[in-house]
N, CA, C and O atoms as a Tinker XYZ file with bonds, in Angstrom:
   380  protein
     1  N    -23.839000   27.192000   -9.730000    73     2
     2  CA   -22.644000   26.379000   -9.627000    64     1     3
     3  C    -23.031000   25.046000   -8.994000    63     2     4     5
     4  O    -23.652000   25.060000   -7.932000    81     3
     5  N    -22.619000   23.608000   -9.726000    73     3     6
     6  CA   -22.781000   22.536000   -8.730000    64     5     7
     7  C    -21.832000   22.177000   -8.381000    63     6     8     9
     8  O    -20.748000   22.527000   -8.848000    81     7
     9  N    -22.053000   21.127000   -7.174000    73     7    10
    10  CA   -20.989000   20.774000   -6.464000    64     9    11
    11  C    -20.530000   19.877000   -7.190000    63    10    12    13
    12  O    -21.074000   19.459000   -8.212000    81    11
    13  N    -19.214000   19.401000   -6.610000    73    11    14
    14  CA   -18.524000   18.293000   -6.903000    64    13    15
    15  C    -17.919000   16.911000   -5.751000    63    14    16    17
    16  O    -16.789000   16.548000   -5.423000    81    15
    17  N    -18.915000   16.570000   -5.497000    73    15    18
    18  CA   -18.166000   14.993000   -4.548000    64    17    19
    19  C    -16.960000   14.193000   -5.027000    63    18    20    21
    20  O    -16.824000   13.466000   -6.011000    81    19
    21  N    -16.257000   14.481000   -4.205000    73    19    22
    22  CA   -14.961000   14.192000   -4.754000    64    21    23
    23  C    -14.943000   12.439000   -3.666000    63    22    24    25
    24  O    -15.465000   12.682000   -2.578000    81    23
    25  N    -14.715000   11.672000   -3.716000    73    23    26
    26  CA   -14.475000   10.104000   -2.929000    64    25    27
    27  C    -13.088000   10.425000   -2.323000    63    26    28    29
    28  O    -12.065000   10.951000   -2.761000    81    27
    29  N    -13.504000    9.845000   -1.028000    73    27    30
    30  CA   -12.066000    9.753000   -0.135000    64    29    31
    31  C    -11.281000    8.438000   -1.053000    63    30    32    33
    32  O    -11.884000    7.456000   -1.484000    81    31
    33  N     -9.595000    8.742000   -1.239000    73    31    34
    34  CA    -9.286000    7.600000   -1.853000    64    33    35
    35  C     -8.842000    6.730000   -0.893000    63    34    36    37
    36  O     -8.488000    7.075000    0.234000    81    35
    37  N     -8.858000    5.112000   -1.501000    73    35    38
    38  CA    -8.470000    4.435000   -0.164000    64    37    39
    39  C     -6.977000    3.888000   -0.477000    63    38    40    41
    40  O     -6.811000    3.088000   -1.398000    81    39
    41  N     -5.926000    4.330000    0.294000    73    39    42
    42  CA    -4.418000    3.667000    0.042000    64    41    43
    43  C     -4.273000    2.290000   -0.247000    63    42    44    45
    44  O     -5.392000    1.902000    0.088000    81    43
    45  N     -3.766000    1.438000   -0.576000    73    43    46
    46  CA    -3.217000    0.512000   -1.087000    64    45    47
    47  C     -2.054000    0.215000   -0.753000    63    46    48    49
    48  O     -1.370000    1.152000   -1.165000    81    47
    49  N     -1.267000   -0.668000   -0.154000    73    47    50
    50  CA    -0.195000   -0.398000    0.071000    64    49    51
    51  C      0.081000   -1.839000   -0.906000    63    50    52    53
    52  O      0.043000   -3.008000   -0.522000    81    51
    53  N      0.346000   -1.350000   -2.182000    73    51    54
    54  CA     0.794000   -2.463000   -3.402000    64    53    55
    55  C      1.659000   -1.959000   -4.124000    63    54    56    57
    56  O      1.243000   -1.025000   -4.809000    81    55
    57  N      2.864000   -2.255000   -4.255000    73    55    58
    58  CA     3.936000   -2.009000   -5.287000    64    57    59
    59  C      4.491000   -2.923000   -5.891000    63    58    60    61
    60  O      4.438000   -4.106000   -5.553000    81    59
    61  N      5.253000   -2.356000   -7.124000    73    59    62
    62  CA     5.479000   -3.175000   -8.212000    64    61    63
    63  C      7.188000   -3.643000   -7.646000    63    62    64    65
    64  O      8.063000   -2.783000   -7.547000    81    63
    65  N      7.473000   -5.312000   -7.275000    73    63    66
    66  CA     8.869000   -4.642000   -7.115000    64    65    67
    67  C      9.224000   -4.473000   -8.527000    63    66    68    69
    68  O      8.451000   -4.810000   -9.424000    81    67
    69  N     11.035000   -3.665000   -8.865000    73    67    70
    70  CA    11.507000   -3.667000   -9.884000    64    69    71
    71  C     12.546000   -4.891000  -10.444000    63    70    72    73
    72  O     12.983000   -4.886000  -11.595000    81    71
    73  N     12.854000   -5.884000   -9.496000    73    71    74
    74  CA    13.271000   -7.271000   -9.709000    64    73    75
    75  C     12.280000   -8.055000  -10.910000    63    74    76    77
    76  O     12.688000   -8.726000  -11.858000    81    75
    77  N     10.902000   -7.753000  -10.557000    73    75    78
    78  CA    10.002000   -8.180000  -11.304000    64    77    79
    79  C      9.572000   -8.482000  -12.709000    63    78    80    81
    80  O      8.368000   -8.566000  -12.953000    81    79
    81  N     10.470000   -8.652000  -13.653000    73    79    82
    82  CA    10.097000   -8.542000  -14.926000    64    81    83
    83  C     10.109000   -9.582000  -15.958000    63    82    84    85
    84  O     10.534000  -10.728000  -15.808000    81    83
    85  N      9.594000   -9.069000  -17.036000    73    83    86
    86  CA     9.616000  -10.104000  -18.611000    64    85    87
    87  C     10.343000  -11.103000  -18.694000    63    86    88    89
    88  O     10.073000  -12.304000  -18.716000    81    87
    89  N     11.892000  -10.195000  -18.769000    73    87    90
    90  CA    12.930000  -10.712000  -19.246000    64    89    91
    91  C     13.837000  -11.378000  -18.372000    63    90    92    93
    92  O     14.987000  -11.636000  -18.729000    81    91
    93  N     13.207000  -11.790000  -16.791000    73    91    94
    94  CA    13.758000  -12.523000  -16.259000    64    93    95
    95  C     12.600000  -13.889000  -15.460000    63    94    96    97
    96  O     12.782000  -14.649000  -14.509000    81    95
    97  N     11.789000  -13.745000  -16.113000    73    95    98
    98  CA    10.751000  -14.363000  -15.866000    64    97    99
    99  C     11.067000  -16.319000  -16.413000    63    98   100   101
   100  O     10.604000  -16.687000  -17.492000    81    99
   101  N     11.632000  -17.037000  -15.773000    73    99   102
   102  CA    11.969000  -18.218000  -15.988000    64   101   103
   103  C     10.761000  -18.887000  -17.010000    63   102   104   105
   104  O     10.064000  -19.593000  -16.280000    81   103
   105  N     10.223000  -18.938000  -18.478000    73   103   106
   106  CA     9.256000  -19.514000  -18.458000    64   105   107
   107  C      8.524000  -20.853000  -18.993000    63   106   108   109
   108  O      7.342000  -21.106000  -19.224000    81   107
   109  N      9.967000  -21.764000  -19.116000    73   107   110
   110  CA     9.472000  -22.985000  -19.123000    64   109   111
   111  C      8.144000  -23.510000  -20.212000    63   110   112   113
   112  O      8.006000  -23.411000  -21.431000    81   111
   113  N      7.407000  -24.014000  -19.288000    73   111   114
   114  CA     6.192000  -24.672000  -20.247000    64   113   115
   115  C      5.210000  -23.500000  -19.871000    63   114   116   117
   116  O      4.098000  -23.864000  -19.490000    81   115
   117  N      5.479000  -22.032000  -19.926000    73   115   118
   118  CA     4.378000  -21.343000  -19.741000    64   117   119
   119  C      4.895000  -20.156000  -21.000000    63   118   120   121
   120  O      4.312000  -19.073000  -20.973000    81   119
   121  N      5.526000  -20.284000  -21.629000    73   119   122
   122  CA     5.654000  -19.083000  -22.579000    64   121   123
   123  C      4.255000  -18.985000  -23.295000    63   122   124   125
   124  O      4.120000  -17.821000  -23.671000    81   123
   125  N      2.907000  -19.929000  -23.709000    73   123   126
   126  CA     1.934000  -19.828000  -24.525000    64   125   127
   127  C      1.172000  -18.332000  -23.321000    63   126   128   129
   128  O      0.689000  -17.250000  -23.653000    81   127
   129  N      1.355000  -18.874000  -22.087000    73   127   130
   130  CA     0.782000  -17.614000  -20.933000    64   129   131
   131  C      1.663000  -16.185000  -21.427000    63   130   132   133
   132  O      1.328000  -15.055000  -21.782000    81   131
   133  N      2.872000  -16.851000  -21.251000    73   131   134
   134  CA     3.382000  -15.319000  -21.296000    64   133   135
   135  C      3.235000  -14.530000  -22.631000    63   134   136   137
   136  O      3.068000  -13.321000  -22.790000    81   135
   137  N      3.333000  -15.450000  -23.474000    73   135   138
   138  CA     3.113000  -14.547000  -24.970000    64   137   139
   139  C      1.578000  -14.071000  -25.269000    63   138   140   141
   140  O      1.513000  -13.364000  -26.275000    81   139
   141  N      0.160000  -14.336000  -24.528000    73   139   142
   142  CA    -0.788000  -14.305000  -24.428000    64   141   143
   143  C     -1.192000  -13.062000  -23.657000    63   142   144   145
   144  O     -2.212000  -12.381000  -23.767000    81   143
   145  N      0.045000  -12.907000  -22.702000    73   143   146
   146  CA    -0.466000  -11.699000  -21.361000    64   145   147
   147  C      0.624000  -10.678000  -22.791000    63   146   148   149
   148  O     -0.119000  -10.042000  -23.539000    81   147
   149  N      1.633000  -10.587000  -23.010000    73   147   150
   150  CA     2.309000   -9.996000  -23.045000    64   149   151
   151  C      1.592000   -9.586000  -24.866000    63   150   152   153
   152  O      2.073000   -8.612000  -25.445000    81   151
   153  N      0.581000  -10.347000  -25.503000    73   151   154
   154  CA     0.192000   -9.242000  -26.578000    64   153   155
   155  C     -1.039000   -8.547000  -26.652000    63   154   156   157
   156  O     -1.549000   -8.138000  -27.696000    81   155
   157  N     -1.619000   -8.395000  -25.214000    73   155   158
   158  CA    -2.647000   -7.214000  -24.977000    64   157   159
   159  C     -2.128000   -6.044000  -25.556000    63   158   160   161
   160  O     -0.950000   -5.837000  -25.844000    81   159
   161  N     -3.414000   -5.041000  -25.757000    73   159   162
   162  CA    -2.812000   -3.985000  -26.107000    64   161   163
   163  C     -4.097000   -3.115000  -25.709000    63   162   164   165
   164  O     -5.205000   -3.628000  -25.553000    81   163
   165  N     -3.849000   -1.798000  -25.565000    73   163   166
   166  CA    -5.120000   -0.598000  -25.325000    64   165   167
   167  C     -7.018000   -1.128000  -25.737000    63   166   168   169
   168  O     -8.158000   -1.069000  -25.276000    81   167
   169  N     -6.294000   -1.587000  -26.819000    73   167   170
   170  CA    -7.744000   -1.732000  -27.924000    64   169   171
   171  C     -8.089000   -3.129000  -27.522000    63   170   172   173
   172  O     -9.170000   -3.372000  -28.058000    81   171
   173  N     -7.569000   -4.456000  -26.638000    73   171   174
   174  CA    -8.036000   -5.372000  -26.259000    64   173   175
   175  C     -9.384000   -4.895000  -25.185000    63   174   176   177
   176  O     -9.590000   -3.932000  -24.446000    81   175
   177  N    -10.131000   -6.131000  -25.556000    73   175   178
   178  CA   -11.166000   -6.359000  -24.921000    64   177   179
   179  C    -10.823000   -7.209000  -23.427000    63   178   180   181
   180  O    -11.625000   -7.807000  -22.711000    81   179
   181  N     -9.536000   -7.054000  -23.268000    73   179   182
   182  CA    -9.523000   -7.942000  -21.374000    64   181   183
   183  C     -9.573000   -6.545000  -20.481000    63   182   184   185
   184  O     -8.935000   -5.524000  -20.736000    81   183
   185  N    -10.226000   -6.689000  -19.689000    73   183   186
   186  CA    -9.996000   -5.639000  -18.968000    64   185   187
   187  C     -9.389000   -6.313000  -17.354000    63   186   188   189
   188  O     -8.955000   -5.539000  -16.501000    81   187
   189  N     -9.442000   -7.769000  -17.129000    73   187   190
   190  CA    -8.892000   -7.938000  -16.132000    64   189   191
   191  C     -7.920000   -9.413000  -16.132000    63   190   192   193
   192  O     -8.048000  -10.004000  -17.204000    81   191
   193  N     -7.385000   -9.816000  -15.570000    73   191   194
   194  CA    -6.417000  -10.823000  -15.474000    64   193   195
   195  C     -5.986000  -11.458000  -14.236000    63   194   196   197
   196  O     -5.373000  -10.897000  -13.327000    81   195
   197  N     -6.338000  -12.616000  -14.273000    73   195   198
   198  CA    -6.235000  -13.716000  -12.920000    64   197   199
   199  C     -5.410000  -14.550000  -13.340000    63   198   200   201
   200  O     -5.336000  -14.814000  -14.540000    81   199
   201  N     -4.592000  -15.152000  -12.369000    73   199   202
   202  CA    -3.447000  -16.368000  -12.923000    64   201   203
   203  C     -4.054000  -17.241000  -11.487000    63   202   204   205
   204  O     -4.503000  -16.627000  -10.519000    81   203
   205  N     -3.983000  -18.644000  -11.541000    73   203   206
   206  CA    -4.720000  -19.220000  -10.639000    64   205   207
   207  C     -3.449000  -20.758000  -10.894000    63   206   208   209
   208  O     -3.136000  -21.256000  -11.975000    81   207
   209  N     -2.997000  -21.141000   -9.602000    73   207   210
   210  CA    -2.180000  -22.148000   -9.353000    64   209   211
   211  C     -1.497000  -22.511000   -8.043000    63   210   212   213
   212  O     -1.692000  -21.987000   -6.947000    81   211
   213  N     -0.866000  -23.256000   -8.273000    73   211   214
   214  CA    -0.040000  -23.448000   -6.274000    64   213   215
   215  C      0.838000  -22.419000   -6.448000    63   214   216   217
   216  O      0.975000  -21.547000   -7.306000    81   215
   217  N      1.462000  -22.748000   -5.331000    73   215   218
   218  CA     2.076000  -21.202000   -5.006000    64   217   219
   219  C      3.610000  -22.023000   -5.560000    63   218   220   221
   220  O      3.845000  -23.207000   -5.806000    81   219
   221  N      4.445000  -20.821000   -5.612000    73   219   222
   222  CA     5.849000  -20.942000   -6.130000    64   221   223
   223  C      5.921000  -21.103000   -7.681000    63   222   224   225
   224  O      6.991000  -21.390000   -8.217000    81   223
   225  N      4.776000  -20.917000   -8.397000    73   223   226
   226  CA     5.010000  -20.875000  -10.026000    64   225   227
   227  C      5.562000  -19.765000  -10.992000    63   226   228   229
   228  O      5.927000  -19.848000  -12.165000    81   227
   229  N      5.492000  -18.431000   -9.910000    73   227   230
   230  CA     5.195000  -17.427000  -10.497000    64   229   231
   231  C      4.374000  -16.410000  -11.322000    63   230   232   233
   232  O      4.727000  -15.636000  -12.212000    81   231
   233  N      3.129000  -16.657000  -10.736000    73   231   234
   234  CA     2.060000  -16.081000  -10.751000    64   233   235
   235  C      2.196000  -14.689000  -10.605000    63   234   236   237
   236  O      1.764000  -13.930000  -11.474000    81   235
   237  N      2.983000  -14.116000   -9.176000    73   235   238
   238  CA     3.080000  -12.762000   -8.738000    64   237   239
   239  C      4.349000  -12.062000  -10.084000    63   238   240   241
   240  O      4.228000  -11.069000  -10.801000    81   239
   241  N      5.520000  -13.095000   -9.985000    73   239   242
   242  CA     5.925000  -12.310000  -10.805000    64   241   243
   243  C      5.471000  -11.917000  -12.118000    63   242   244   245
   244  O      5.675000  -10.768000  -12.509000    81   243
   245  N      4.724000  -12.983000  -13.016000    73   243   246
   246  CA     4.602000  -12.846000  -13.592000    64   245   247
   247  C      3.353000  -11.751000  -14.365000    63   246   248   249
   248  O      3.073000  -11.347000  -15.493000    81   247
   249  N      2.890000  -11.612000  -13.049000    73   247   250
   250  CA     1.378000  -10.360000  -13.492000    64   249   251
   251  C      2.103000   -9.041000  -12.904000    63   250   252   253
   252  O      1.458000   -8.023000  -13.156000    81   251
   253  N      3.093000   -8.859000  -12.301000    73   251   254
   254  CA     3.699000   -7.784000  -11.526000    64   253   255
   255  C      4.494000   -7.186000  -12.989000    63   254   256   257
   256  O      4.590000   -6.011000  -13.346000    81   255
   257  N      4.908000   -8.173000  -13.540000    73   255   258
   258  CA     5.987000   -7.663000  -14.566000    64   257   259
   259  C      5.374000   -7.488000  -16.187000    63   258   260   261
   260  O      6.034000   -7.115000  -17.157000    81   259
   261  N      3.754000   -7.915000  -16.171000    73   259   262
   262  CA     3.200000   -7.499000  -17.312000    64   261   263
   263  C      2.613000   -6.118000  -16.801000    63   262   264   265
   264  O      2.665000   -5.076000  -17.453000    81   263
   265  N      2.069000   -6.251000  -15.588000    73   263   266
   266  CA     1.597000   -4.657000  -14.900000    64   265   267
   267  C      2.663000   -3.354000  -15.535000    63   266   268   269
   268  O      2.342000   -2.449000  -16.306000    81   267
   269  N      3.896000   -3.606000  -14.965000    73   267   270
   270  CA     5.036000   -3.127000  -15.348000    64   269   271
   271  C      5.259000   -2.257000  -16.617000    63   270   272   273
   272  O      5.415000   -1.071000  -16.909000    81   271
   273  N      5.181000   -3.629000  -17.294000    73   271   274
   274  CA     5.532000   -3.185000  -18.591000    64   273   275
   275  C      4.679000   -2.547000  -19.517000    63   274   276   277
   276  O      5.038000   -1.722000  -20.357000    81   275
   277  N      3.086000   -3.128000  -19.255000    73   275   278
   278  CA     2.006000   -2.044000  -19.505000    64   277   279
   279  C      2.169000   -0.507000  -19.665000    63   278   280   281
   280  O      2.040000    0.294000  -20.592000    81   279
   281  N      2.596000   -0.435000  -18.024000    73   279   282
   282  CA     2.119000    1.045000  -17.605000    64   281   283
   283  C      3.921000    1.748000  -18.107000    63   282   284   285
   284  O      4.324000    2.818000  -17.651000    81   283
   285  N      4.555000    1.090000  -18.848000    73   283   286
   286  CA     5.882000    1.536000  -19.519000    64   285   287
   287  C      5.414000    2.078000  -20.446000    63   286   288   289
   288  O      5.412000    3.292000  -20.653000    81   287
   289  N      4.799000    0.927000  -21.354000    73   287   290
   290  CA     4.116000    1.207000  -22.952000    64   289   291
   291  C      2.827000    2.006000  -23.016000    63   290   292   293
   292  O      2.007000    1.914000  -23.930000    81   291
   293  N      2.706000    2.965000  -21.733000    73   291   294
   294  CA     1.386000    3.983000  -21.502000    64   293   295
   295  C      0.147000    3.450000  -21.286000    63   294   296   297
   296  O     -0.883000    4.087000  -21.507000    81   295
   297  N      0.165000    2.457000  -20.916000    73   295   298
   298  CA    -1.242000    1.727000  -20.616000    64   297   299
   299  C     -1.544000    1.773000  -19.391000    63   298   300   301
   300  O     -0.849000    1.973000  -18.395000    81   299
   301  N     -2.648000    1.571000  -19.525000    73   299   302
   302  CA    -3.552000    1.928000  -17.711000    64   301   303
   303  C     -3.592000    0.677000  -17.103000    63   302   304   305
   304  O     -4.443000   -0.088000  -17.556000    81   303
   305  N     -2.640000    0.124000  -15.866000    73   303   306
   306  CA    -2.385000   -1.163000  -15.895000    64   305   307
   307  C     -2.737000   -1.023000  -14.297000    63   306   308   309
   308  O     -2.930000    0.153000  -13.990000    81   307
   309  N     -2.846000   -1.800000  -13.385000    73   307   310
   310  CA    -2.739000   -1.833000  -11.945000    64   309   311
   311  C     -2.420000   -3.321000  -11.427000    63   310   312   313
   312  O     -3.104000   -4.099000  -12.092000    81   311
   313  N     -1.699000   -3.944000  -10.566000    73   311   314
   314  CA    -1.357000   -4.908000   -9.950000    64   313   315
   315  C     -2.201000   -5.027000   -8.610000    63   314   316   317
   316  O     -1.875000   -4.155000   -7.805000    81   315
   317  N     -2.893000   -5.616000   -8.300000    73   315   318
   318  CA    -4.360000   -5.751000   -7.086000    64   317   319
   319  C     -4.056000   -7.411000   -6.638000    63   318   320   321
   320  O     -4.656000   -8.357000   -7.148000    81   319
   321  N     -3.025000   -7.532000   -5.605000    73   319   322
   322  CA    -3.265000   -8.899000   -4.747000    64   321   323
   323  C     -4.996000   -9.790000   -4.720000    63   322   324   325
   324  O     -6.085000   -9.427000   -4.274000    81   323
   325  N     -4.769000  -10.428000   -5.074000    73   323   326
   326  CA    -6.443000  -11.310000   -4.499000    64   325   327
   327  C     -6.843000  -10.783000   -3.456000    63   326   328   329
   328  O     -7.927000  -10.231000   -3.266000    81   327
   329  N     -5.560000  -11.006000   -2.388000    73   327   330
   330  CA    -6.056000  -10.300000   -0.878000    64   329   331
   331  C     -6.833000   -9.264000   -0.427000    63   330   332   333
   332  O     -7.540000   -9.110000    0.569000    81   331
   333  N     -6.424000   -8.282000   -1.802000    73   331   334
   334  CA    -6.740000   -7.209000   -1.441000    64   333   335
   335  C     -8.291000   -6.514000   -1.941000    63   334   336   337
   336  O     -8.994000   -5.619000   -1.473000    81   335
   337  N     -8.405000   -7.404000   -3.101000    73   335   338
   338  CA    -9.553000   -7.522000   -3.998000    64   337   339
   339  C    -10.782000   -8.303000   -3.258000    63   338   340   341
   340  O    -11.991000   -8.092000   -3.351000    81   339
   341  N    -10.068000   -9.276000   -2.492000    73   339   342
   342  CA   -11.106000   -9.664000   -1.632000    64   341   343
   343  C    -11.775000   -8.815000   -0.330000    63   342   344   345
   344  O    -12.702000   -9.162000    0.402000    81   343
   345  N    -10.966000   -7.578000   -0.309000    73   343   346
   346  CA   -11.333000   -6.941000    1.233000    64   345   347
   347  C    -12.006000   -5.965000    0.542000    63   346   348   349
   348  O    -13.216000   -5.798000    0.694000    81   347
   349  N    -10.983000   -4.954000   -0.600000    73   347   350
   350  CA   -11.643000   -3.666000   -1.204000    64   349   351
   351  C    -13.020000   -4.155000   -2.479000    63   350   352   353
   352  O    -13.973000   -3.415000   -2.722000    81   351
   353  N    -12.830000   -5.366000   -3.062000    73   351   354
   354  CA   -13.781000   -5.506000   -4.224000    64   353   355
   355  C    -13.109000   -4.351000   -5.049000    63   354   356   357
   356  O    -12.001000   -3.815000   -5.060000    81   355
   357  N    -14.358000   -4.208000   -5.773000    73   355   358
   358  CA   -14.013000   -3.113000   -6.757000    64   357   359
   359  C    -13.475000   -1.748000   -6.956000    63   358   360   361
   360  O    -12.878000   -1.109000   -7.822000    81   359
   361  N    -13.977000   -1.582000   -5.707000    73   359   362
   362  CA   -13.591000    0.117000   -5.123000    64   361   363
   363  C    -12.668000    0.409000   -5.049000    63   362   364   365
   364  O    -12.318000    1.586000   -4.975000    81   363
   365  N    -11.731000   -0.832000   -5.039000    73   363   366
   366  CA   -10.219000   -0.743000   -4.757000    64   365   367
   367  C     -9.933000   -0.097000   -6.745000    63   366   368   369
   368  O     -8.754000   -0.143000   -7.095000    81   367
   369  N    -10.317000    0.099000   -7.154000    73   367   370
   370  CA    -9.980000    0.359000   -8.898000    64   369   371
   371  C    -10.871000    1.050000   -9.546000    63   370   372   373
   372  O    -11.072000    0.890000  -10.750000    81   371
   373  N    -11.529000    1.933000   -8.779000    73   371   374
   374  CA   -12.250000    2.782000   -9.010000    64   373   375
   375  C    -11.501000    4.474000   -8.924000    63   374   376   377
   376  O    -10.656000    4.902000   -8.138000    81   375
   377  N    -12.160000    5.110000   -9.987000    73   375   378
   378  CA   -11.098000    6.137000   -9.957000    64   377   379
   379  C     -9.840000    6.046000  -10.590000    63   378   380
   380  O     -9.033000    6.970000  -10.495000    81   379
């Protein structure tokens, strides 16, 4: 019989709010972004997604509410602050 090492997991304290979404997403001169995030699919080749700008554009909402809707349409989606990516790296999405 072999063993099995199982990894301590490390908490996250990241949630999706549910205010967060598509269809309330103000989007101005960014619909080419939103229609771009929003036609990934399983079989795409992105496996990750950064939005990079000043603050108050909607960046958070707007990756919170494709996260969202991903993991609606059965996709393996996760929402990871910079912050947090900067402390955990990768490990934080491992597993």
């Amino acid at each position: 019989m072999s063993a099995i090492h199982i990894h301590q997991q490390m908490p996250l304290d990241v949630r999706l709010r549910d205010d967060l979404t598509i269809a309330n997403f103000y989007t101005a001169e960014n619909r080419r972004v939103v229609n771009e995030l929003t036609s990934f699919t399983p079989a795409s080749d992105i496996n990750g997604v950064a939005l990079v700008g000043e603050t108050g554009l909607g960046k958070t909402h707007l990756l919170q509410a494709i996260t969202q809707a991903s993991i609606e349409q059965g996709q393996q989606a996760i929402y990871l602050p910079i912050k947090d990516w900067k402390i955990h790296g990768k490990d934080a999405i491992q597993g």
